[in-house]
Coordinates of C-alpha atoms and ligand atoms in Angstrom, one line a residue:
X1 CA 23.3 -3.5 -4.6
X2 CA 26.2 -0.7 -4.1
X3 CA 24.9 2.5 -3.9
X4 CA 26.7 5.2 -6.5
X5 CA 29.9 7.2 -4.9
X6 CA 27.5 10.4 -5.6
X7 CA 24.3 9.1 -3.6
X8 CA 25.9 7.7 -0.3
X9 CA 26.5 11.0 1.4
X10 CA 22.3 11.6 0.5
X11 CA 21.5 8.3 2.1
X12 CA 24.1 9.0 5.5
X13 CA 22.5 12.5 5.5
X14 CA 18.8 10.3 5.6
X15 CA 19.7 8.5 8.2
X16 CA 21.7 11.2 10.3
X17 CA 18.5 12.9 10.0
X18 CA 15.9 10.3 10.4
X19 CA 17.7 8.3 13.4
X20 CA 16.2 5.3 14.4
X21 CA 13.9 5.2 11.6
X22 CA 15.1 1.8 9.9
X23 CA 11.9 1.4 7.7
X24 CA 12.3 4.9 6.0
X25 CA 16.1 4.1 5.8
X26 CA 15.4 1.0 4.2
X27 CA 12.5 2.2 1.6
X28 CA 14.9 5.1 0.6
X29 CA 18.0 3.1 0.0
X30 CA 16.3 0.5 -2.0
X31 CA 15.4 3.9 -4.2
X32 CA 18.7 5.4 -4.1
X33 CA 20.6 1.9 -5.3
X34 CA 18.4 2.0 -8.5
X35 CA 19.2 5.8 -9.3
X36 CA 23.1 5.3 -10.1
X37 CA 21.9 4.4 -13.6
X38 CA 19.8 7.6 -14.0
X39 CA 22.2 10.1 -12.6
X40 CA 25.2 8.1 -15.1
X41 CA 22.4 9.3 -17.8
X42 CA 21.3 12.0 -16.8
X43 CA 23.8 13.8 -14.5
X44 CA 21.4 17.0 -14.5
X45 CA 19.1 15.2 -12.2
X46 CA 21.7 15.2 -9.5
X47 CA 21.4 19.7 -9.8
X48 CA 19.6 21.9 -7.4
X49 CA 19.8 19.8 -4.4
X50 CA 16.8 17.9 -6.7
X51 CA 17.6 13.8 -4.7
X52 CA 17.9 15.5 -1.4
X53 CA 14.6 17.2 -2.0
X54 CA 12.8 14.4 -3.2
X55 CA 13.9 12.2 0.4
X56 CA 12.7 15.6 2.5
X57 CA 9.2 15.1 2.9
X58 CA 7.4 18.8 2.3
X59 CA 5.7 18.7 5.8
X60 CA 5.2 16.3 8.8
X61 CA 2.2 17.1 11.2
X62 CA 2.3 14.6 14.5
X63 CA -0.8 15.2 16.7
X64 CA -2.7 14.1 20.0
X65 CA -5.7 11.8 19.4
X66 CA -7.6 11.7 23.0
X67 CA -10.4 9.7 22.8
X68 CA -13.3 8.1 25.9
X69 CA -13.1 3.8 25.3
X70 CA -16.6 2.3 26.7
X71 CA -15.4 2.3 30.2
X72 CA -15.4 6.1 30.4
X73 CA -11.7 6.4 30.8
X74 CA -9.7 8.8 28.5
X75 CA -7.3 7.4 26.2
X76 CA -4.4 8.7 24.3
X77 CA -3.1 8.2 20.9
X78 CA -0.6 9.4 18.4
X79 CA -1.6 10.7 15.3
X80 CA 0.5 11.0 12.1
X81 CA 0.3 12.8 8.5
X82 CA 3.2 13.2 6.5
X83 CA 2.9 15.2 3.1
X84 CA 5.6 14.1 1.3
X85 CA 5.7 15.5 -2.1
X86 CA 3.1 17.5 -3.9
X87 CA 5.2 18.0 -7.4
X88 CA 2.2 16.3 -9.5
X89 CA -0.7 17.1 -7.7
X90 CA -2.7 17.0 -4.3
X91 CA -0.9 14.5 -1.2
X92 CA -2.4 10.8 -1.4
X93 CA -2.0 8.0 0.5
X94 CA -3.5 5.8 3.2
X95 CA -3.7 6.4 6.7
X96 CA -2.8 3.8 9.0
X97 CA -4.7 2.5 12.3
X98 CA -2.3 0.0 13.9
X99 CA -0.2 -0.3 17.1
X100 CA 3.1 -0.4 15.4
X101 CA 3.1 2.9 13.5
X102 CA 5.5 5.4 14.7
X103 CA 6.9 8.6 12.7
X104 CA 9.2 6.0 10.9
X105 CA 6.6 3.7 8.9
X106 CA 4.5 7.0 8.0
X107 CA 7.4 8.6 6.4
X108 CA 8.5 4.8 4.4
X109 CA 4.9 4.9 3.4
X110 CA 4.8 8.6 2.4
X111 CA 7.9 8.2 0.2
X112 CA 7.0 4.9 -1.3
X113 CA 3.9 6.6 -2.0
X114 CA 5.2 9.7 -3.9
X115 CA 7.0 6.8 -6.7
X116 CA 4.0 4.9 -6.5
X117 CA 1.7 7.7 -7.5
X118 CA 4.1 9.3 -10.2
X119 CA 3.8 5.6 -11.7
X120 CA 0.1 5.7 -12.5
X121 CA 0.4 8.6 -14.4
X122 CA -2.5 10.7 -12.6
X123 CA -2.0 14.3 -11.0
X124 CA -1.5 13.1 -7.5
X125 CA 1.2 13.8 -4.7
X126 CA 2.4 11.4 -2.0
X127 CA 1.5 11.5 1.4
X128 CA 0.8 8.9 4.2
X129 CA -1.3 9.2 8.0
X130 CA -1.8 7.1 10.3
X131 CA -2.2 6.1 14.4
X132 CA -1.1 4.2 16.9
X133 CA -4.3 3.5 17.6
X134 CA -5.1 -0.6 18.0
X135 CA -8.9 -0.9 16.5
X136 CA -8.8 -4.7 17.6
X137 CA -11.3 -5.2 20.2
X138 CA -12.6 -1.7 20.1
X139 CA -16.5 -1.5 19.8
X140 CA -17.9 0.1 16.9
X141 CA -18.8 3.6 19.6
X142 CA -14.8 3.5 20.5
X143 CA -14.0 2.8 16.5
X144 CA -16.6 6.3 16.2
X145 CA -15.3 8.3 18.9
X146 CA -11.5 7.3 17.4
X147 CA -12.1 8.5 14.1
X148 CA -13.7 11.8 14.9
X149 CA -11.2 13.0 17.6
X150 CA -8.3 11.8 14.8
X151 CA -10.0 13.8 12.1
X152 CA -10.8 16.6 15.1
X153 CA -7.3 17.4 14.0
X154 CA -7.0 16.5 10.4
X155 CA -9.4 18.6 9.1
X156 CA -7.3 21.4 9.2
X157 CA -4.7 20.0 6.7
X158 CA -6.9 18.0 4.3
X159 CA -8.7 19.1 1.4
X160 CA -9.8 18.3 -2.0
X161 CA -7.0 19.8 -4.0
X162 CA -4.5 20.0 -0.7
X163 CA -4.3 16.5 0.5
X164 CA -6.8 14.0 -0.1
X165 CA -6.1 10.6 2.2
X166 CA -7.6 7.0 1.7
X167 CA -7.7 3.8 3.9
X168 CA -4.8 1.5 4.6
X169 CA -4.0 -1.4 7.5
X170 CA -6.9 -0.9 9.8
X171 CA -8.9 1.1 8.1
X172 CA -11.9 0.6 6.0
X173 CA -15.2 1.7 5.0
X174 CA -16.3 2.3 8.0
X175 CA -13.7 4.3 9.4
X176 CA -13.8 6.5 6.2
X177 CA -17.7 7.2 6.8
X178 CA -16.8 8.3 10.4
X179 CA -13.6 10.5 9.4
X180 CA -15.9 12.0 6.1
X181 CA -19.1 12.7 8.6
X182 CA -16.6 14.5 11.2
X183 CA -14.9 16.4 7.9
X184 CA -18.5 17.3 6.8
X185 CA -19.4 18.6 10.6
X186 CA -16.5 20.8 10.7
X187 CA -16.2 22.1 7.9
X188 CA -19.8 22.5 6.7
X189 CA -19.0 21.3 3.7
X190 CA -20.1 18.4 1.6
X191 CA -16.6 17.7 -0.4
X192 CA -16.6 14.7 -1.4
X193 CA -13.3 14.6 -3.0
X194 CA -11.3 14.8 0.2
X195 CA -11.2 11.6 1.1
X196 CA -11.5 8.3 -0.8
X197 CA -12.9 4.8 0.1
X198 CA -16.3 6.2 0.5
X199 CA -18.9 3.2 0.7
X200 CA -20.9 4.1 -2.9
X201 CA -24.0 5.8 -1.7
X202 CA -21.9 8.9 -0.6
X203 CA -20.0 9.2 -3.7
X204 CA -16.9 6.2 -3.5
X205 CA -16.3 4.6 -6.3
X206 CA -17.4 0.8 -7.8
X207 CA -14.4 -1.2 -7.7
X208 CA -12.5 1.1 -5.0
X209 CA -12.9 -1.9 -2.4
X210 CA -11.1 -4.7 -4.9
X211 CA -8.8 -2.7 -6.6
X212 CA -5.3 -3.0 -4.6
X213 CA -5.9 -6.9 -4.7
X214 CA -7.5 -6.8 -8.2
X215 CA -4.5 -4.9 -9.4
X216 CA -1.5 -6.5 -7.8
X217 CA -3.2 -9.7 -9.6
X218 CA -3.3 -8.3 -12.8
X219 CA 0.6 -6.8 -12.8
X220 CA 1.3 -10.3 -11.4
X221 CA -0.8 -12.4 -14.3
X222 CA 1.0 -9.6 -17.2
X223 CA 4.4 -10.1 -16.1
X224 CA 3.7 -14.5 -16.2
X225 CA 2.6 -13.7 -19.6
X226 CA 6.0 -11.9 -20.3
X227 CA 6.9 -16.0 -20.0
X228 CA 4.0 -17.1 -21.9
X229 CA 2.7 -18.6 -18.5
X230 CA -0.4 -17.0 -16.5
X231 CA -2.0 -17.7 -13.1
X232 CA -4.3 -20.7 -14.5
X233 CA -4.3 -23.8 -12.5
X234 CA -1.4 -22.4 -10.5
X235 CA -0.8 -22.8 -6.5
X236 CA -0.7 -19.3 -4.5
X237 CA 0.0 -17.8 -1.4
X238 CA -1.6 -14.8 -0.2
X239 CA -0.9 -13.4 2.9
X240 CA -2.8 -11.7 5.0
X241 CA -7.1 -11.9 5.1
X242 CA -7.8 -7.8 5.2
X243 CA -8.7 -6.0 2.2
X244 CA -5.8 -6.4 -0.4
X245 CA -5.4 -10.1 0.7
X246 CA -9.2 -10.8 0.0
X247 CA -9.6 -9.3 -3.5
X248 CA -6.2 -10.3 -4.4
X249 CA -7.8 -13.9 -3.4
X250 CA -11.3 -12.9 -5.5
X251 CA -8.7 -12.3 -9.3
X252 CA -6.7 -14.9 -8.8
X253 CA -9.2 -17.8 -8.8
X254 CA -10.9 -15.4 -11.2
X255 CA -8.0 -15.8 -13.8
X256 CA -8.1 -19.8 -12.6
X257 CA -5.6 -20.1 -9.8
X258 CA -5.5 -21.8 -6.6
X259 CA -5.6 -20.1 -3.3
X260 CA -3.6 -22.7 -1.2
X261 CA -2.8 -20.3 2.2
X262 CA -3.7 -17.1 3.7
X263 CA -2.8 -15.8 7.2
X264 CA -3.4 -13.1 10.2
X265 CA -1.2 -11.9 12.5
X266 CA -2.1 -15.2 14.4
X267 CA -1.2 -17.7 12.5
X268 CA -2.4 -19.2 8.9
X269 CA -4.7 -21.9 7.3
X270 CA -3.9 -24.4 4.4
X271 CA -6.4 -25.4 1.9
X272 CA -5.3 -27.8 -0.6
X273 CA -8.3 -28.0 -2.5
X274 CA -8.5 -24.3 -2.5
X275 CA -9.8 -21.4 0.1
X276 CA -13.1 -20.8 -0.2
X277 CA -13.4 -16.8 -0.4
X278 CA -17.0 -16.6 0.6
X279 CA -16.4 -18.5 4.0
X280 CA -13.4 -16.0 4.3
X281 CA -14.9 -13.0 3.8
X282 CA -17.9 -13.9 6.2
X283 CA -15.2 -14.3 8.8
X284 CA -13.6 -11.2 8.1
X285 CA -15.5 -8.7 6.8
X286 CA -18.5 -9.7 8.7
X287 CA -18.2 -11.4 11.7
X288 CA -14.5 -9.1 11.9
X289 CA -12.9 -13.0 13.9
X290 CA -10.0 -14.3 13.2
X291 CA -8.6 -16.8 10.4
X292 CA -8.3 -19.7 12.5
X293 CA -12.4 -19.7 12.7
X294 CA -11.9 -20.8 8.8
X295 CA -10.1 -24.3 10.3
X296 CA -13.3 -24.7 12.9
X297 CA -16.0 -23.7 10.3
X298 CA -14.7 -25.6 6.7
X299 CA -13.8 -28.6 9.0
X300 CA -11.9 -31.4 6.5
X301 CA -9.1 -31.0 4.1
X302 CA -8.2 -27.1 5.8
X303 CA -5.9 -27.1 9.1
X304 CA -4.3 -23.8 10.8
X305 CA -1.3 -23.6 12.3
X306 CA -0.7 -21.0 14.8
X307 CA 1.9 -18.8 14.7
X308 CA 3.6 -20.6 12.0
X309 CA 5.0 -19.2 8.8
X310 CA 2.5 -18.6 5.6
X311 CA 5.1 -19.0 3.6
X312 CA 6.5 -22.7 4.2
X313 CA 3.3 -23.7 2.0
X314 CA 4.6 -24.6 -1.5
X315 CA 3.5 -22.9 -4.1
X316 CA 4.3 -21.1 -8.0
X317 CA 3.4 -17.9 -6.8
X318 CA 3.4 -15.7 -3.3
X319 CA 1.7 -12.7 -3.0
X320 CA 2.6 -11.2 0.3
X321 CA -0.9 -8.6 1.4
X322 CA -0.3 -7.9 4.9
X323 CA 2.6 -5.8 6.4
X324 CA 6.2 -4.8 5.5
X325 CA 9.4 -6.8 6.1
X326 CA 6.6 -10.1 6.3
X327 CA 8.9 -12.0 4.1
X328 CA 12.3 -12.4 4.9
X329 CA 15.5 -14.3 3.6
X330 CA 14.8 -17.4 5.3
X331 CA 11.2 -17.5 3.6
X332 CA 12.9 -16.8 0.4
X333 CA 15.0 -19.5 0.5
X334 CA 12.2 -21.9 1.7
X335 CA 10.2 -20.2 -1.8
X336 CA 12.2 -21.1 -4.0
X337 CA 13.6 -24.2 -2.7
X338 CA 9.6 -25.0 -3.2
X339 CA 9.8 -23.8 -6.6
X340 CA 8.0 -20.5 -6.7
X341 CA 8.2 -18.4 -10.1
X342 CA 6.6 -15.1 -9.2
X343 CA 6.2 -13.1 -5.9
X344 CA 3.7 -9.6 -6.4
X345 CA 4.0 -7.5 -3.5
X346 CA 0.4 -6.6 -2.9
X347 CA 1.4 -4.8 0.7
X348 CA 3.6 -2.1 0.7
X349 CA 7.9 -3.2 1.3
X350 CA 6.7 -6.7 2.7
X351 CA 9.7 -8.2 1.2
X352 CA 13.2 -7.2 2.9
X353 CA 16.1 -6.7 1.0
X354 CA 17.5 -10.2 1.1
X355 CA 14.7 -11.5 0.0
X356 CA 14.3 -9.4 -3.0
X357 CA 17.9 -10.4 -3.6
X358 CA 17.4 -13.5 -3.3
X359 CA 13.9 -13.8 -6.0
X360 CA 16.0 -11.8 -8.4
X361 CA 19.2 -13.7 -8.4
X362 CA 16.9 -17.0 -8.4
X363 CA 15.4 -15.6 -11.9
X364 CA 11.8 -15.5 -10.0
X365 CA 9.7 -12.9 -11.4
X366 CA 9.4 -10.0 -8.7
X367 CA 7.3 -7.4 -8.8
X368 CA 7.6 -4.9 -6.4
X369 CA 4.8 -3.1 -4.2
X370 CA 5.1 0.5 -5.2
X371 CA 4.1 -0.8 -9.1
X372 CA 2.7 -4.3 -7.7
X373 CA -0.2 -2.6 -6.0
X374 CA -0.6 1.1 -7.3
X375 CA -3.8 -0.2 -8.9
X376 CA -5.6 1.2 -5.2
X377 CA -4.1 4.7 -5.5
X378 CA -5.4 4.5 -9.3
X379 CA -8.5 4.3 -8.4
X380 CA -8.7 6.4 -5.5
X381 CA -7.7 9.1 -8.4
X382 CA -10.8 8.0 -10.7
X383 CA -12.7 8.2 -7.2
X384 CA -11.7 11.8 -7.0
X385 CA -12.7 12.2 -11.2
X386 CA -16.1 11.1 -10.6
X387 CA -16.7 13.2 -7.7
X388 CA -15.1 16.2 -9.4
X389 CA -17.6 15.6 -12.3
X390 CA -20.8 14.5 -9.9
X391 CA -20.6 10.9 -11.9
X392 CA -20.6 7.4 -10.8
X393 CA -19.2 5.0 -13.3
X394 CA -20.5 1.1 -13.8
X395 CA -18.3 -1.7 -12.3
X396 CA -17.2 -2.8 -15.5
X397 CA -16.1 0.5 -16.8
X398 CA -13.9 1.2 -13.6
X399 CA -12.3 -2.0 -13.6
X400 CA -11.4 -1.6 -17.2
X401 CA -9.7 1.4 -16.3
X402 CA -7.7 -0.3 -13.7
X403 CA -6.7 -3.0 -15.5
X404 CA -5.8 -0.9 -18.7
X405 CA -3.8 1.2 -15.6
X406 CA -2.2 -1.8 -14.5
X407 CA -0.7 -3.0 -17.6
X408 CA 0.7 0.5 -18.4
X409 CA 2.6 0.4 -15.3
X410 CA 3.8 -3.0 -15.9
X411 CA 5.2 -2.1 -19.1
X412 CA 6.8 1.4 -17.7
X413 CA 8.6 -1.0 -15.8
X414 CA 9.6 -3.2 -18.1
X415 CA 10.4 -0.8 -20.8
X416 CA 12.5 1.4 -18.5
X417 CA 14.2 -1.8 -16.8
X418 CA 15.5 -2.2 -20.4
X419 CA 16.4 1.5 -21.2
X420 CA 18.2 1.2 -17.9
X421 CA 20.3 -1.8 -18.9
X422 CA 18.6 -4.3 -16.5
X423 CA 15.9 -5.9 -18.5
X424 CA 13.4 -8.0 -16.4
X425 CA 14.4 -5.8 -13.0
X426 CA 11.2 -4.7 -12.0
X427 CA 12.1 -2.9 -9.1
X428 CA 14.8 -0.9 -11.1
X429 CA 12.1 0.0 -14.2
X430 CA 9.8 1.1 -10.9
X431 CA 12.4 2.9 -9.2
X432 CA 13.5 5.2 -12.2
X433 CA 10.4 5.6 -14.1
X434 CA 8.4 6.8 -10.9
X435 CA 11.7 9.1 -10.4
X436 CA 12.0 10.5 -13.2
X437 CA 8.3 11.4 -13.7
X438 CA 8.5 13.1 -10.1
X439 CA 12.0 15.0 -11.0
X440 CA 10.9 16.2 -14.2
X441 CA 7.6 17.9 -12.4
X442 CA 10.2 19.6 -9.2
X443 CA 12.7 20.8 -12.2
X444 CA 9.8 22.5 -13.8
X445 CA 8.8 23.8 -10.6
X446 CA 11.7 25.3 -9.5
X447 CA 13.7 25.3 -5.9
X448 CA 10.5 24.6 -3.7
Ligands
NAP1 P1 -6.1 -4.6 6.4 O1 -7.4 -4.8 5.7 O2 -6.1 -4.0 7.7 O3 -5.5 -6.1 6.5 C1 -4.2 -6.3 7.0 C2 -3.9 -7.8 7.0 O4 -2.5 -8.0 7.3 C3 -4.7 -8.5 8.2 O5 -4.9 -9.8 7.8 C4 -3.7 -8.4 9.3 O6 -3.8 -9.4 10.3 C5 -2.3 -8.6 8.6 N1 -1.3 -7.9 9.3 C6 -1.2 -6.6 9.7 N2 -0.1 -6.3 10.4 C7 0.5 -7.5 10.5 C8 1.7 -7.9 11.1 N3 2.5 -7.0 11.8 N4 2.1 -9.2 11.0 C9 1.3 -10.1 10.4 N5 0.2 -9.8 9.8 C10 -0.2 -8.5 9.8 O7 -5.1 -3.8 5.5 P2 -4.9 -3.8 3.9 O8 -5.6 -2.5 3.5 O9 -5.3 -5.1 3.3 O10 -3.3 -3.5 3.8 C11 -2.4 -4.6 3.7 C12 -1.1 -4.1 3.0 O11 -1.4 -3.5 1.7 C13 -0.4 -2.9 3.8 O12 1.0 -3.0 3.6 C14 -0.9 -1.7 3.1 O13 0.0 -0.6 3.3 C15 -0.9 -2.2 1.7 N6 -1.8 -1.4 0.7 C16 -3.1 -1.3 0.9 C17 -3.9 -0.6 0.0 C18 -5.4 -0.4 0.2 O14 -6.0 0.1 -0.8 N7 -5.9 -0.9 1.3 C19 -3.3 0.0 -1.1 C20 -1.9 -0.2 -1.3 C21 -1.1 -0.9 -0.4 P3 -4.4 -9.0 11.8 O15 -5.9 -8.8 11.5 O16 -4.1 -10.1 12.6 O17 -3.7 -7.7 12.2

């Protein structure tokens, strides 16, 4: 899509600014071509600087992480917190343990997160954190030692109602116990609030663990009904086997679907009959191996293929959980040529822009990973309510919330798609609505 005459110089300025940084470059131009239409509208939006503000993050903090691996030897990492915009409340957003992250991917993330946020309606900012750290192969002491150095650091800029981080690729529950215990040790403070993803016997939240996955399914299954169709007895793709790939996995069989293919880095295994989540999750969450032990343990009717693409499995629906640009315009093509009606981005920007292009000009139903999967972020928030308010909720009751959550997004979407002129264009309806919730919170603000 062309960007509007007014927004180019904002996006050359980006990337005069930013150089080198192709994912933020990426995240915010996908943004910027869906504002034309607002700033048409709405030209007032356009005042006080208000765009170029909202693609500045509010503060960037980029630290050393030394840490001793088993061997004795000191090692060094890169850590990364970007508070992007605090308009509606506290920064939130994951942080990030994987080789690959660089300034770049924090500040995509941060600003994806900031739209993502504004979407669910809570009082929370965007922010993002992360490492270069590689936690494959560490032991759980190197894992320990990690997180404590990382948060070491962290502390300083954290805090309930100042910035209140979450896991992401790489991290999990156990890292999140580590980071909280460090918190608690310098700080002297039990605050619970500051970080979310707690395992539930130090205040996280039922339903915390499933809800990216449980959400992206249920945005996914809402927009199929928009089409009178649903998820039942329907072929899937899920990439990915960490924690959004898994739960995404749990809701759609749930809601009577067939998981047909999930993936690692590695490569990915094909189960006709249907993956069988328990043997999955022993091999992940418990034994932490790879996905190709699924092939070797479930024996007939499953094969893996190394390095090969998840995405040459046909299927009705994809639901890419791993890592951005995962999907490109080759897989596209090969998605719909298979006949796929729906792709829900469960990980954040794993589709590039081709392929988005593609889906959408194909009439697939796309939905797009800053609505797709806010349902984590959502629940990080009722995380925060219950330990604001000393309360723990029952499974049932939290995923209620979410799901109610969910379908409120995907109908902010929808309805603004249409107000917008481009009924059906989830990623426009996302865009705009999570915009305009954000602008209208700076204008009231005033130049900060
Ligand atoms: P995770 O538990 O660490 O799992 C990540 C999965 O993706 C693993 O199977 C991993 O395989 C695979 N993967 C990672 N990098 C890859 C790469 N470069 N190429 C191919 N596969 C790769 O992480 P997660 O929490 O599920 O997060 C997955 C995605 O969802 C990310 O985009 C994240 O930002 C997004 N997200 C997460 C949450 C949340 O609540 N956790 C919320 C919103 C969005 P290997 O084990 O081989 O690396």
């Amino acid at each position: 899509m062309k960007i509007d005459e007014k927004l180019q110089p904002i996006l050359d300025e980006v990337i005069r600014r930013n150089a080198g940084e192709v994912e933020f470059h990426q995240a915010v131009r996908e943004v910027l071509e869906s504002l034309g239409r607002v700033v048409a509208k709405h030209p007032s939006y356009a005042d006080n600087a208000l765009i170029e503000r909202i693609c500045e993050p509010e503060r960037q903090i980029i630290f050393r992480v030394p840490w001793t691996d088993d061997r004795g030897q000191v090692r060094i990492n890169r850590g990364f917190r970007v508070q992007f915009n605090s308009a509606l409340g506290p920064y939130k957003g994951g942080i990030r343990f994987h080789p690959s992250v660089n300034a770049g991917i924090i500040k995509f993330l941060g600003f994806e997160q900031t739209f993502k946020n504004a979407l669910t309606g809570m009082p929370i900012g965007g922010g993002k954190g992360g490492s270069d750290f590689n936690p494959r192969g560490c032991s759980d002491g190197e894992i320990m030692r990690f997180c404590q150095s990382f948060m070491t650091e962290l502390h300083r800029h954290i805090g309930e109602y100042t910035d209140v981080p979450a896991g992401d690729i790489g991290v999990g529950g156990r890292e999140i116990g580590y980071m909280f215990g460090q918190y608690k040790r310098l700080t002297n403070r039990y605050e619970a609030g500051v970080l979310t993803g707690k395992a539930l016997f130090y205040g996280g939240s039922r339903a915390r663990r499933e809800a990216t996955g449980y959400g992206a399914t249920y945005f996914v299954q809402r927009m199929l009904e928009t089409r009178g169709d649903g998820f039942a007895g329907k072929k899937v793709i899920v990439s990915g086997s960490g924690n959004v790939a898994i739960y995404t996995m749990e809701k759609v069989i749930q809601f009577g679907g067939v998981v047909v293919a999930c993936s690692d880095s590695n490569g990915y295994v094909v189960d006709e009959s249907g993956v069988d989540l328990d043997l999955v999750k022993e091999i992940k969450e418990v034994r932490r191996e790879r996905i190709s032990e699924y092939a070797r343990l479930k024996g007939a009717g499953s094969h893996y293929i190394p390095g090969g693409c998840v995405w040459d499995t046909p299927a009705d629906v994809a639901m890419p959980s791993a890592t951005q640009n995962e999907l490109t315009g080759k897989d596209a093509r090969t998605l719909i040529k298979n006949g796929v009606i729906a792709v829900g981005e469960g990980a954040n920007m794993p589709s590039t822009p081709d392929a988005v292009r593609l889906f959408q000009e194909a009439g697939v139903l796309f939905a797009p990973g800053k609505a797709a999967n806010a349902g984590g972020v959502a629940t990080s928030a009722l995380e925060m309510q219950q330990n604001a308010s000393r309360d723990s909720w029952t499974f049932e009751q939290t995923e209620r919330r979410l799901a109610r959550i969910m379908s409120d997004i995907h109908d902010q979407c929808a309805g603004t798609a249409e107000e917008y002129g481009a009924p059906g264009d989830y990623v426009l309806g996302a865009n705009v609505a999570g915009f305009v919730r954000v602008a209208e919170a700076m204008n009231a603000l005033g130049v900060i």
